[in-house]
PDB file of C-alpha atoms and ligand atoms in Angstrom:
ATOM      1  CA  MET D 142      34.372  26.096  10.828  1.00 50.00           C
ATOM      2  CA  SER D 143      31.380  25.441   8.642  1.00 53.00           C
ATOM      3  CA  VAL D 144      28.747  23.203  10.142  1.00 61.00           C
ATOM      4  CA  ASN D 145      26.859  20.972   7.623  1.00 64.00           C
ATOM      5  CA  LYS D 146      23.325  20.330   8.708  1.00 70.00           C
ATOM      6  CA  VAL D 147      22.437  16.806   7.490  1.00 77.00           C
ATOM      7  CA  ILE D 148      18.784  16.510   6.675  1.00 80.00           C
ATOM      8  CA  LYS D 149      17.431  12.942   6.603  1.00 93.00           C
ATOM      9  CA  ARG D 150      15.140  12.126   3.883  1.00 97.00           C
ATOM     10  CA  ILE D 151      11.827  10.377   4.747  1.00 98.00           C
ATOM     11  CA  THR D 152      11.808   7.104   3.507  1.00 98.00           C
ATOM     12  CA  THR D 153       9.378   4.236   3.196  1.00 98.00           C
ATOM     13  CA  SER D 154      10.764   2.442   6.387  1.00 98.00           C
ATOM     14  CA  ILE D 155      10.514   5.706   8.281  1.00 98.00           C
ATOM     15  CA  LEU D 156       6.787   5.895   7.262  1.00 98.00           C
ATOM     16  CA  ARG D 157       6.393   2.213   8.398  1.00 98.00           C
ATOM     17  CA  ASP D 158       8.342   3.030  11.697  1.00 98.00           C
ATOM     18  CA  MET D 159       5.753   6.239  12.342  1.00 98.00           C
ATOM     19  CA  LYS D 160       2.767   3.890  11.857  1.00 98.00           C
ATOM     20  CA  THR D 161       4.421   1.561  14.464  1.00 98.00           C
ATOM     21  CA  ARG D 162       4.913   4.397  16.830  1.00 98.00           C
ATOM     22  CA  GLY D 163       1.481   5.708  16.222  1.00 98.00           C
ATOM     23  CA  GLU D 164       3.086   9.032  14.971  1.00 98.00           C
ATOM     24  CA  LYS D 165       0.725  10.418  12.272  1.00 98.00           C
ATOM     25  CA  ILE D 166       1.966  10.834   8.854  1.00 98.00           C
ATOM     26  CA  THR D 167       1.450  14.206   7.099  1.00 98.00           C
ATOM     27  CA  MET D 168       1.078  14.643   3.269  1.00 99.00           C
ATOM     28  CA  LEU D 169      -0.010  17.562   0.925  1.00 99.00           C
ATOM     29  CA  THR D 170      -0.085  17.600  -2.679  1.00 98.00           C
ATOM     30  CA  SER D 171       2.261  19.763  -4.554  1.00 98.00           C
ATOM     31  CA  TYR D 172       2.872  20.822  -8.132  1.00 98.00           C
ATOM     32  CA  ASP D 173       5.429  23.441  -8.452  1.00 98.00           C
ATOM     33  CA  TYR D 174       9.045  24.354  -7.293  1.00 98.00           C
ATOM     34  CA  SER D 175       8.031  27.265  -4.980  1.00 98.00           C
ATOM     35  CA  THR D 176       5.281  25.904  -3.072  1.00 98.00           C
ATOM     36  CA  ALA D 177       6.965  22.498  -2.515  1.00 98.00           C
ATOM     37  CA  LYS D 178       9.870  24.461  -0.968  1.00 98.00           C
ATOM     38  CA  ILE D 179       7.687  26.253   1.444  1.00 98.00           C
ATOM     39  CA  LEU D 180       5.763  22.845   2.296  1.00 98.00           C
ATOM     40  CA  ASP D 181       9.111  20.850   2.796  1.00 98.00           C
ATOM     41  CA  ASP D 182      10.818  23.687   4.906  1.00 98.00           C
ATOM     42  CA  ALA D 183       7.473  23.646   6.988  1.00 98.00           C
ATOM     43  CA  GLY D 184       8.366  19.953   7.810  1.00 98.00           C
ATOM     44  CA  ILE D 185       5.741  18.150   5.957  1.00 98.00           C
ATOM     45  CA  ASP D 186       6.621  14.313   5.654  1.00 98.00           C
ATOM     46  CA  VAL D 187       5.335  13.553   2.104  1.00 99.00           C
ATOM     47  CA  LEU D 188       4.852  15.688  -0.815  1.00 99.00           C
ATOM     48  CA  LEU D 189       2.294  14.036  -3.368  1.00 99.00           C
ATOM     49  CA  VAL D 190       2.572  15.288  -6.913  1.00 99.00           C
ATOM     50  CA  GLY D 191      -1.091  14.333  -7.631  1.00 98.00           C
ATOM     51  CA  ASP D 192      -2.793  14.131 -10.893  1.00 98.00           C
ATOM     52  CA  SER D 193      -5.225  16.651  -9.193  1.00 98.00           C
ATOM     53  CA  ALA D 194      -2.894  19.001 -10.987  1.00 98.00           C
ATOM     54  CA  ALA D 195      -5.315  18.360 -13.921  1.00 98.00           C
ATOM     55  CA  ASN D 196      -7.956  20.119 -11.794  1.00 97.00           C
ATOM     56  CA  VAL D 197      -6.230  22.584  -9.754  1.00 97.00           C
ATOM     57  CA  PHE D 198      -3.356  23.602 -11.980  1.00 97.00           C
ATOM     58  CA  ALA D 199      -4.742  23.102 -15.380  1.00 98.00           C
ATOM     59  CA  GLY D 200      -8.461  23.535 -14.726  1.00 97.00           C
ATOM     60  CA  TYR D 201      -9.882  20.383 -16.174  1.00 97.00           C
ATOM     61  CA  GLU D 202     -12.973  18.754 -14.748  1.00 96.00           C
ATOM     62  CA  THR D 203     -11.400  15.535 -14.103  1.00 97.00           C
ATOM     63  CA  THR D 204      -7.997  13.942 -13.738  1.00 98.00           C
ATOM     64  CA  LEU D 205      -8.290  11.887 -17.007  1.00 98.00           C
ATOM     65  CA  PRO D 206      -6.628  14.466 -19.397  1.00 98.00           C
ATOM     66  CA  ILE D 207      -3.326  14.909 -17.750  1.00 98.00           C
ATOM     67  CA  THR D 208      -0.369  13.058 -19.538  1.00 98.00           C
ATOM     68  CA  LEU D 209       2.738  11.297 -18.387  1.00 98.00           C
ATOM     69  CA  ASP D 210       4.746  14.487 -19.744  1.00 98.00           C
ATOM     70  CA  HIS D 211       2.928  16.882 -17.836  1.00 98.00           C
ATOM     71  CA  MET D 212       3.225  14.586 -14.686  1.00 98.00           C
ATOM     72  CA  ILE D 213       6.970  14.359 -15.193  1.00 98.00           C
ATOM     73  CA  TYR D 214       7.117  18.219 -15.603  1.00 98.00           C
ATOM     74  CA  HIS D 215       5.384  19.006 -12.233  1.00 98.00           C
ATOM     75  CA  ALA D 216       7.139  16.194 -10.394  1.00 99.00           C
ATOM     76  CA  SER D 217      10.526  17.124 -11.400  1.00 98.00           C
ATOM     77  CA  ALA D 218       9.892  20.795  -9.911  1.00 98.00           C
ATOM     78  CA  VAL D 219       8.764  19.416  -6.702  1.00 98.00           C
ATOM     79  CA  ALA D 220      11.642  16.783  -6.380  1.00 98.00           C
ATOM     80  CA  ARG D 221      14.100  19.679  -7.004  1.00 98.00           C
ATOM     81  CA  ALA D 222      12.646  21.701  -4.035  1.00 98.00           C
ATOM     82  CA  ALA D 223      12.334  18.736  -1.602  1.00 98.00           C
ATOM     83  CA  LYS D 224      15.232  18.331   0.874  1.00 98.00           C
ATOM     84  CA  ARG D 225      13.431  16.321   3.584  1.00 98.00           C
ATOM     85  CA  SER D 226      10.103  15.566   2.495  1.00 98.00           C
ATOM     86  CA  MET D 227       9.462  11.993   0.458  1.00 98.00           C
ATOM     87  CA  VAL D 228       7.995  12.969  -3.096  1.00 98.00           C
ATOM     88  CA  ILE D 229       5.653  10.617  -4.520  1.00 99.00           C
ATOM     89  CA  ALA D 230       4.071  11.140  -8.095  1.00 99.00           C
ATOM     90  CA  ASP D 231       0.890   9.843  -9.319  1.00 98.00           C
ATOM     91  CA  LEU D 232       1.140   7.928 -12.626  1.00 98.00           C
ATOM     92  CA  PRO D 233      -1.781   9.186 -14.851  1.00 98.00           C
ATOM     93  CA  PHE D 234      -4.841   7.487 -16.421  1.00 98.00           C
ATOM     94  CA  GLY D 235      -3.893   5.290 -19.223  1.00 98.00           C
ATOM     95  CA  GLU D 236      -0.345   4.740 -18.006  1.00 98.00           C
ATOM     96  CA  TYR D 237      -0.523   1.535 -16.075  1.00 98.00           C
ATOM     97  CA  GLN D 238      -4.054  -0.254 -16.527  1.00 98.00           C
ATOM     98  CA  GLY D 239      -3.068  -2.088 -19.540  1.00 98.00           C
ATOM     99  CA  ALA D 240      -0.176  -4.298 -20.356  1.00 98.00           C
ATOM    100  CA  THR D 241       2.444  -4.874 -17.619  1.00 98.00           C
ATOM    101  CA  GLU D 242       5.520  -3.956 -19.845  1.00 98.00           C
ATOM    102  CA  ASP D 243       3.666  -0.579 -20.759  1.00 98.00           C
ATOM    103  CA  ALA D 244       3.042   0.167 -17.149  1.00 98.00           C
ATOM    104  CA  TYR D 245       6.475  -0.616 -16.072  1.00 98.00           C
ATOM    105  CA  LYS D 246       7.954   1.510 -18.877  1.00 98.00           C
ATOM    106  CA  SER D 247       5.787   4.351 -17.703  1.00 98.00           C
ATOM    107  CA  ALA D 248       6.987   3.791 -14.109  1.00 98.00           C
ATOM    108  CA  VAL D 249      10.585   3.842 -15.232  1.00 98.00           C
ATOM    109  CA  ARG D 250      10.080   7.051 -17.267  1.00 98.00           C
ATOM    110  CA  MET D 251       8.658   8.778 -14.111  1.00 98.00           C
ATOM    111  CA  MET D 252      11.420   7.735 -11.990  1.00 98.00           C
ATOM    112  CA  LYS D 253      14.214   8.419 -14.179  1.00 98.00           C
ATOM    113  CA  GLU D 254      12.971  11.686 -15.662  1.00 98.00           C
ATOM    114  CA  SER D 255      11.412  13.440 -12.364  1.00 98.00           C
ATOM    115  CA  GLY D 256      13.663  12.371  -9.718  1.00 98.00           C
ATOM    116  CA  VAL D 257      10.770  11.479  -7.216  1.00 98.00           C
ATOM    117  CA  HIS D 258      11.036   8.709  -4.669  1.00 98.00           C
ATOM    118  CA  ALA D 259       7.904   6.618  -5.120  1.00 99.00           C
ATOM    119  CA  LEU D 260       4.781   6.447  -7.324  1.00 99.00           C
ATOM    120  CA  LYS D 261       1.117   6.250  -6.648  1.00 99.00           C
ATOM    121  CA  LEU D 262      -1.318   4.153  -8.556  1.00 98.00           C
ATOM    122  CA  GLU D 263      -4.997   3.859  -8.231  1.00 98.00           C
ATOM    123  CA  GLY D 264      -7.042   0.421  -8.012  1.00 98.00           C
ATOM    124  CA  GLY D 265      -6.751  -2.943  -6.230  1.00 98.00           C
ATOM    125  CA  THR D 266      -6.621  -6.543  -7.797  1.00 98.00           C
ATOM    126  CA  GLU D 267      -7.244  -5.373 -11.453  1.00 98.00           C
ATOM    127  CA  ILE D 268      -4.011  -3.956 -11.684  1.00 98.00           C
ATOM    128  CA  ILE D 269      -1.932  -6.122  -9.119  1.00 98.00           C
ATOM    129  CA  GLU D 270       0.389  -7.969 -11.723  1.00 98.00           C
ATOM    130  CA  ASN D 271       1.386  -4.386 -12.886  1.00 98.00           C
ATOM    131  CA  ILE D 272       2.192  -3.250  -9.315  1.00 98.00           C
ATOM    132  CA  LYS D 273       4.019  -6.258  -8.613  1.00 98.00           C
ATOM    133  CA  LYS D 274       6.224  -5.930 -11.582  1.00 98.00           C
ATOM    134  CA  ILE D 275       7.031  -2.173 -10.821  1.00 98.00           C
ATOM    135  CA  VAL D 276       7.667  -3.049  -7.013  1.00 98.00           C
ATOM    136  CA  GLN D 277       9.873  -5.906  -7.967  1.00 98.00           C
ATOM    137  CA  SER D 278      11.932  -3.550 -10.326  1.00 98.00           C
ATOM    138  CA  GLY D 279      12.790  -1.602  -7.078  1.00 98.00           C
ATOM    139  CA  ILE D 280      10.282   1.424  -7.470  1.00 98.00           C
ATOM    140  CA  PRO D 281       8.142   1.962  -4.082  1.00 98.00           C
ATOM    141  CA  VAL D 282       4.645   2.003  -4.877  1.00 99.00           C
ATOM    142  CA  CYS D 283       1.709   3.610  -2.902  1.00 99.00           C
ATOM    143  CA  GLY D 284      -1.775   2.293  -3.453  1.00 98.00           C
ATOM    144  CA  HIS D 285      -5.035   4.425  -3.630  1.00 98.00           C
ATOM    145  CA  LEU D 286      -8.418   2.756  -2.962  1.00 98.00           C
ATOM    146  CA  GLY D 287     -11.919   4.282  -2.335  1.00 98.00           C
ATOM    147  CA  LEU D 288     -12.817   7.272  -4.496  1.00 98.00           C
ATOM    148  CA  THR D 289     -10.285   6.658  -7.315  1.00 98.00           C
ATOM    149  CA  PRO D 290     -10.933   9.899  -9.340  1.00 97.00           C
ATOM    150  CA  GLN D 291      -9.293   8.215 -12.621  1.00 98.00           C
ATOM    151  CA  SER D 292     -12.479   5.983 -12.624  1.00 97.00           C
ATOM    152  CA  ILE D 293     -14.906   8.729 -12.151  1.00 97.00           C
ATOM    153  CA  TYR D 294     -16.929   7.723 -15.137  1.00 97.00           C
ATOM    154  CA  LYS D 295     -17.323   4.365 -13.830  1.00 95.00           C
ATOM    155  CA  PHE D 296     -18.600   5.756 -10.309  1.00 96.00           C
ATOM    156  CA  GLY D 297     -20.749   8.486 -12.035  1.00 96.00           C
ATOM    157  CA  ASP D 298     -20.058  10.999  -9.146  1.00 95.00           C
ATOM    158  CA  PHE D 299     -17.461  12.092  -6.581  1.00 95.00           C
ATOM    159  CA  GLY D 300     -19.465  10.726  -3.765  1.00 96.00           C
ATOM    160  CA  VAL D 301     -18.510   8.599  -0.664  1.00 98.00           C
ATOM    161  CA  ARG D 302     -17.272   4.889  -1.645  1.00 98.00           C
ATOM    162  CA  ALA D 303     -17.737   1.660  -0.091  1.00 98.00           C
ATOM    163  CA  LYS D 304     -20.876   2.658   1.963  1.00 98.00           C
ATOM    164  CA  GLU D 305     -22.278  -0.624   1.073  1.00 98.00           C
ATOM    165  CA  ASP D 306     -21.335  -4.220   2.320  1.00 98.00           C
ATOM    166  CA  ALA D 307     -20.114  -5.429  -1.198  1.00 98.00           C
ATOM    167  CA  GLU D 308     -17.962  -2.596  -2.021  1.00 98.00           C
ATOM    168  CA  ALA D 309     -16.520  -2.304   1.610  1.00 98.00           C
ATOM    169  CA  ALA D 310     -15.663  -6.147   1.271  1.00 98.00           C
ATOM    170  CA  LYS D 311     -13.852  -5.589  -2.122  1.00 98.00           C
ATOM    171  CA  LEU D 312     -11.831  -2.530  -0.613  1.00 98.00           C
ATOM    172  CA  LYS D 313     -10.647  -4.818   2.162  1.00 98.00           C
ATOM    173  CA  GLU D 314      -9.592  -7.558  -0.470  1.00 98.00           C
ATOM    174  CA  ASP D 315      -7.909  -4.769  -2.528  1.00 98.00           C
ATOM    175  CA  ALA D 316      -6.115  -3.501   0.576  1.00 98.00           C
ATOM    176  CA  ILE D 317      -4.545  -6.924   1.328  1.00 98.00           C
ATOM    177  CA  ALA D 318      -3.746  -7.630  -2.034  1.00 98.00           C
ATOM    178  CA  LEU D 319      -1.706  -4.185  -2.512  1.00 98.00           C
ATOM    179  CA  GLN D 320       0.116  -4.915   0.758  1.00 98.00           C
ATOM    180  CA  GLU D 321       0.917  -8.372  -0.567  1.00 98.00           C
ATOM    181  CA  ALA D 322       1.928  -7.185  -3.618  1.00 98.00           C
ATOM    182  CA  GLY D 323       4.578  -4.964  -1.713  1.00 98.00           C
ATOM    183  CA  CYS D 324       2.932  -1.577  -1.597  1.00 99.00           C
ATOM    184  CA  PHE D 325       4.475   0.559   0.903  1.00 98.00           C
ATOM    185  CA  ALA D 326       1.362   2.440   1.794  1.00 99.00           C
ATOM    186  CA  ILE D 327      -2.284   3.034   0.770  1.00 99.00           C
ATOM    187  CA  VAL D 328      -4.449   6.168   0.231  1.00 99.00           C
ATOM    188  CA  LEU D 329      -7.991   5.631   1.288  1.00 98.00           C
ATOM    189  CA  GLU D 330     -10.121   8.338  -0.330  1.00 98.00           C
ATOM    190  CA  LYS D 331     -13.625   9.494   0.696  1.00 98.00           C
ATOM    191  CA  ILE D 332     -14.805   6.170   2.468  1.00 98.00           C
ATOM    192  CA  PRO D 333     -16.656   5.535   5.806  1.00 98.00           C
ATOM    193  CA  ALA D 334     -14.458   6.477   8.948  1.00 98.00           C
ATOM    194  CA  LYS D 335     -15.229   3.102  10.522  1.00 98.00           C
ATOM    195  CA  LEU D 336     -14.185   0.924   7.415  1.00 98.00           C
ATOM    196  CA  ALA D 337     -11.003   3.273   7.203  1.00 98.00           C
ATOM    197  CA  GLU D 338     -10.306   2.372  10.825  1.00 98.00           C
ATOM    198  CA  GLU D 339     -10.699  -1.274  10.209  1.00 98.00           C
ATOM    199  CA  VAL D 340      -8.363  -1.341   7.081  1.00 98.00           C
ATOM    200  CA  SER D 341      -5.875   0.768   9.016  1.00 98.00           C
ATOM    201  CA  LYS D 342      -5.805  -1.845  11.778  1.00 98.00           C
ATOM    202  CA  MET D 343      -5.831  -4.704   9.454  1.00 98.00           C
ATOM    203  CA  LEU D 344      -2.512  -3.545   7.523  1.00 98.00           C
ATOM    204  CA  ASP D 345       0.992  -3.450   8.496  1.00 98.00           C
ATOM    205  CA  ILE D 346       1.648  -0.652   6.069  1.00 98.00           C
ATOM    206  CA  PRO D 347       0.494   2.810   6.576  1.00 98.00           C
ATOM    207  CA  THR D 348      -2.797   4.244   5.275  1.00 99.00           C
ATOM    208  CA  ILE D 349      -3.176   7.748   4.571  1.00 98.00           C
ATOM    209  CA  GLY D 350      -6.673   9.183   4.422  1.00 98.00           C
ATOM    210  CA  ILE D 351      -8.473  11.991   2.697  1.00 98.00           C
ATOM    211  CA  GLY D 352     -12.240  11.992   3.755  1.00 98.00           C
ATOM    212  CA  ALA D 353     -11.663   8.786   5.668  1.00 98.00           C
ATOM    213  CA  GLY D 354     -11.775  10.008   9.285  1.00 98.00           C
ATOM    214  CA  ASN D 355      -8.894  10.311  11.842  1.00 98.00           C
ATOM    215  CA  GLN D 356      -8.109   6.623  12.659  1.00 98.00           C
ATOM    216  CA  THR D 357      -5.877   6.186   9.355  1.00 98.00           C
ATOM    217  CA  ASP D 358      -2.046   6.627   9.959  1.00 98.00           C
ATOM    218  CA  GLY D 359      -1.831   9.950   8.126  1.00 98.00           C
ATOM    219  CA  GLN D 360      -3.932  12.561   6.274  1.00 98.00           C
ATOM    220  CA  VAL D 361      -3.568  13.992   2.821  1.00 98.00           C
ATOM    221  CA  LEU D 362      -5.206  17.232   1.564  1.00 98.00           C
ATOM    222  CA  VAL D 363      -4.989  18.950  -1.865  1.00 98.00           C
ATOM    223  CA  VAL D 364      -2.894  22.150  -0.891  1.00 98.00           C
ATOM    224  CA  ASN D 365      -4.754  24.561  -3.055  1.00 98.00           C
ATOM    225  CA  ASP D 366      -7.955  23.420  -1.029  1.00 98.00           C
ATOM    226  CA  MET D 367      -6.422  23.825   2.388  1.00 98.00           C
ATOM    227  CA  LEU D 368      -4.950  26.920   1.710  1.00 98.00           C
ATOM    228  CA  GLY D 369      -8.170  28.316   0.441  1.00 97.00           C
ATOM    229  CA  ILE D 370      -6.969  29.168  -3.246  1.00 97.00           C
ATOM    230  CA  THR D 371      -9.967  26.984  -4.502  1.00 95.00           C
ATOM    231  CA  GLN D 372     -13.138  28.648  -3.638  1.00 90.00           C
ATOM    232  CA  GLU D 373     -15.749  26.473  -5.165  1.00 88.00           C
ATOM    233  CA  PHE D 374     -14.633  23.064  -3.766  1.00 89.00           C
ATOM    234  CA  LYS D 375     -15.841  22.815  -0.219  1.00 91.00           C
ATOM    235  CA  PRO D 376     -16.369  18.939   0.873  1.00 96.00           C
ATOM    236  CA  LYS D 377     -17.226  18.152   4.488  1.00 96.00           C
ATOM    237  CA  PHE D 378     -13.860  16.582   5.220  1.00 98.00           C
ATOM    238  CA  LEU D 379     -11.929  19.756   4.270  1.00 98.00           C
ATOM    239  CA  ARG D 380     -10.406  22.182   6.800  1.00 98.00           C
ATOM    240  CA  GLN D 381      -9.148  25.358   5.334  1.00 97.00           C
ATOM    241  CA  TYR D 382      -6.388  26.812   6.977  1.00 98.00           C
ATOM    242  CA  LEU D 383      -5.921  30.034   5.182  1.00 98.00           C
ATOM    243  CA  ASN D 384      -8.135  32.102   2.699  1.00 97.00           C
ATOM    244  CA  LEU D 385      -5.447  32.745   0.302  1.00 98.00           C
ATOM    245  CA  ASN D 386      -7.836  33.457  -2.470  1.00 98.00           C
ATOM    246  CA  GLN D 387      -8.754  36.512  -0.311  1.00 98.00           C
ATOM    247  CA  GLU D 388      -5.441  37.644   0.648  1.00 98.00           C
ATOM    248  CA  ILE D 389      -4.107  37.196  -2.965  1.00 98.00           C
ATOM    249  CA  ASN D 390      -7.342  39.276  -4.247  1.00 98.00           C
ATOM    250  CA  LYS D 391      -6.638  42.286  -1.542  1.00 98.00           C
ATOM    251  CA  ALA D 392      -2.822  42.283  -2.593  1.00 98.00           C
ATOM    252  CA  VAL D 393      -3.685  42.479  -6.267  1.00 98.00           C
ATOM    253  CA  LYS D 394      -6.314  45.121  -5.661  1.00 98.00           C
ATOM    254  CA  ASN D 395      -3.688  47.093  -3.740  1.00 98.00           C
ATOM    255  CA  TYR D 396      -1.131  46.709  -6.496  1.00 98.00           C
ATOM    256  CA  ILE D 397      -3.588  47.994  -9.109  1.00 98.00           C
ATOM    257  CA  GLU D 398      -4.543  50.977  -6.888  1.00 98.00           C
ATOM    258  CA  ASP D 399      -0.698  51.639  -6.417  1.00 98.00           C
ATOM    259  CA  VAL D 400       0.266  51.478 -10.150  1.00 98.00           C
ATOM    260  CA  LYS D 401      -2.831  53.548 -11.283  1.00 98.00           C
ATOM    261  CA  SER D 402      -2.061  56.250  -8.693  1.00 98.00           C
ATOM    262  CA  GLN D 403       1.658  56.225  -9.775  1.00 98.00           C
ATOM    263  CA  ASP D 404       2.428  55.624  -6.212  1.00 98.00           C
ATOM    264  CA  TYR D 405       4.330  52.277  -7.370  1.00 98.00           C
ATOM    265  CA  PRO D 406       7.105  52.394  -7.970  1.00 98.00           C
ATOM    266  CA  ASN D 407       8.490  55.209  -5.891  1.00 98.00           C
ATOM    267  CA  GLN D 408      11.775  56.799  -5.543  1.00 97.00           C
ATOM    268  CA  THR D 409      13.418  54.077  -3.475  1.00 98.00           C
ATOM    269  CA  GLU D 410      12.020  51.393  -5.929  1.00 98.00           C
ATOM    270  CA  GLN D 411      13.960  52.506  -8.992  1.00 97.00           C
ATOM    271  CA  TYR D 412      17.514  52.664 -10.372  1.00 98.00           C
TER     272      TYR D 412
HETATM  273  O1  LIG T 289      -4.365  13.642  -7.133  1.00 58.60           O
HETATM  274  C1  LIG T 289      -4.381  13.902  -6.005  1.00 58.60           C
HETATM  275  O2  LIG T 289      -4.221  15.122  -5.393  1.00 58.60           O
HETATM  276  C2  LIG T 289      -4.703  12.815  -4.911  1.00 58.60           C
HETATM  277  C3  LIG T 289      -4.931  12.957  -3.542  1.00 58.60           C
HETATM  278  C4  LIG T 289      -6.318  13.394  -3.440  1.00 58.60           C
HETATM  279  C5  LIG T 289      -4.839  11.654  -2.635  1.00 58.60           C
HETATM  280  O3  LIG T 289      -4.723  11.646  -5.367  1.00 58.60           O
END
């Protein structure tokens, strides 16, 4: 007799229930099939196909150059791997800040061609009409406030956002607008912990923090940073769970030595 194990996919309503219960939501970025499979098997709630792929996958300084085609390629690989995790993909810079019809078309293309379950868009009231249109068409949208890297040239640096009263008030206004527009969650990036706590308490929808303290409803990290693949990026909020860079370096050095010394392949490793 075969027993089919039914795996229940994480949905937007499950995330909302988790907030109600006080169970923290776990999210990591992911850009490829193999890594996504490991993260999904380990039990991560949400996989974010972040446009940080522009930085950690492609080596660009900012997230601006990544295109919708690139993002669909990464997102479809992650979506094929995820059995339980919910998969969210970023819409890249330039795909949703203009005309509502264009934003809607980009959103539909991403959903149809990648197979992800939801989209993430950076910004507040400035893009609210476009978010409403996408949500009304049946696509779940996650907001993103605070340090929004697609606006890096407006900010000038990757420093903490909303430290001043005016920017904090605008962020709260944006958070309410996003909730009213139908967003199912909001990422809060690099803002004071106290502000993130206030916003999280004020909203019914979950907040997912990165550099926003521990009172948000969940946490997200860039997987390459938390696994220690990236070496040069070590912000205060980052906890590195592994030094994979060092481990890979050791393994590659061993391989080089084995090949050079003709130890590899040996009798049992050939046909
Ligand atoms: O692109 C990304 O990786 C992100 C996270 C940092 C939240 O937006």
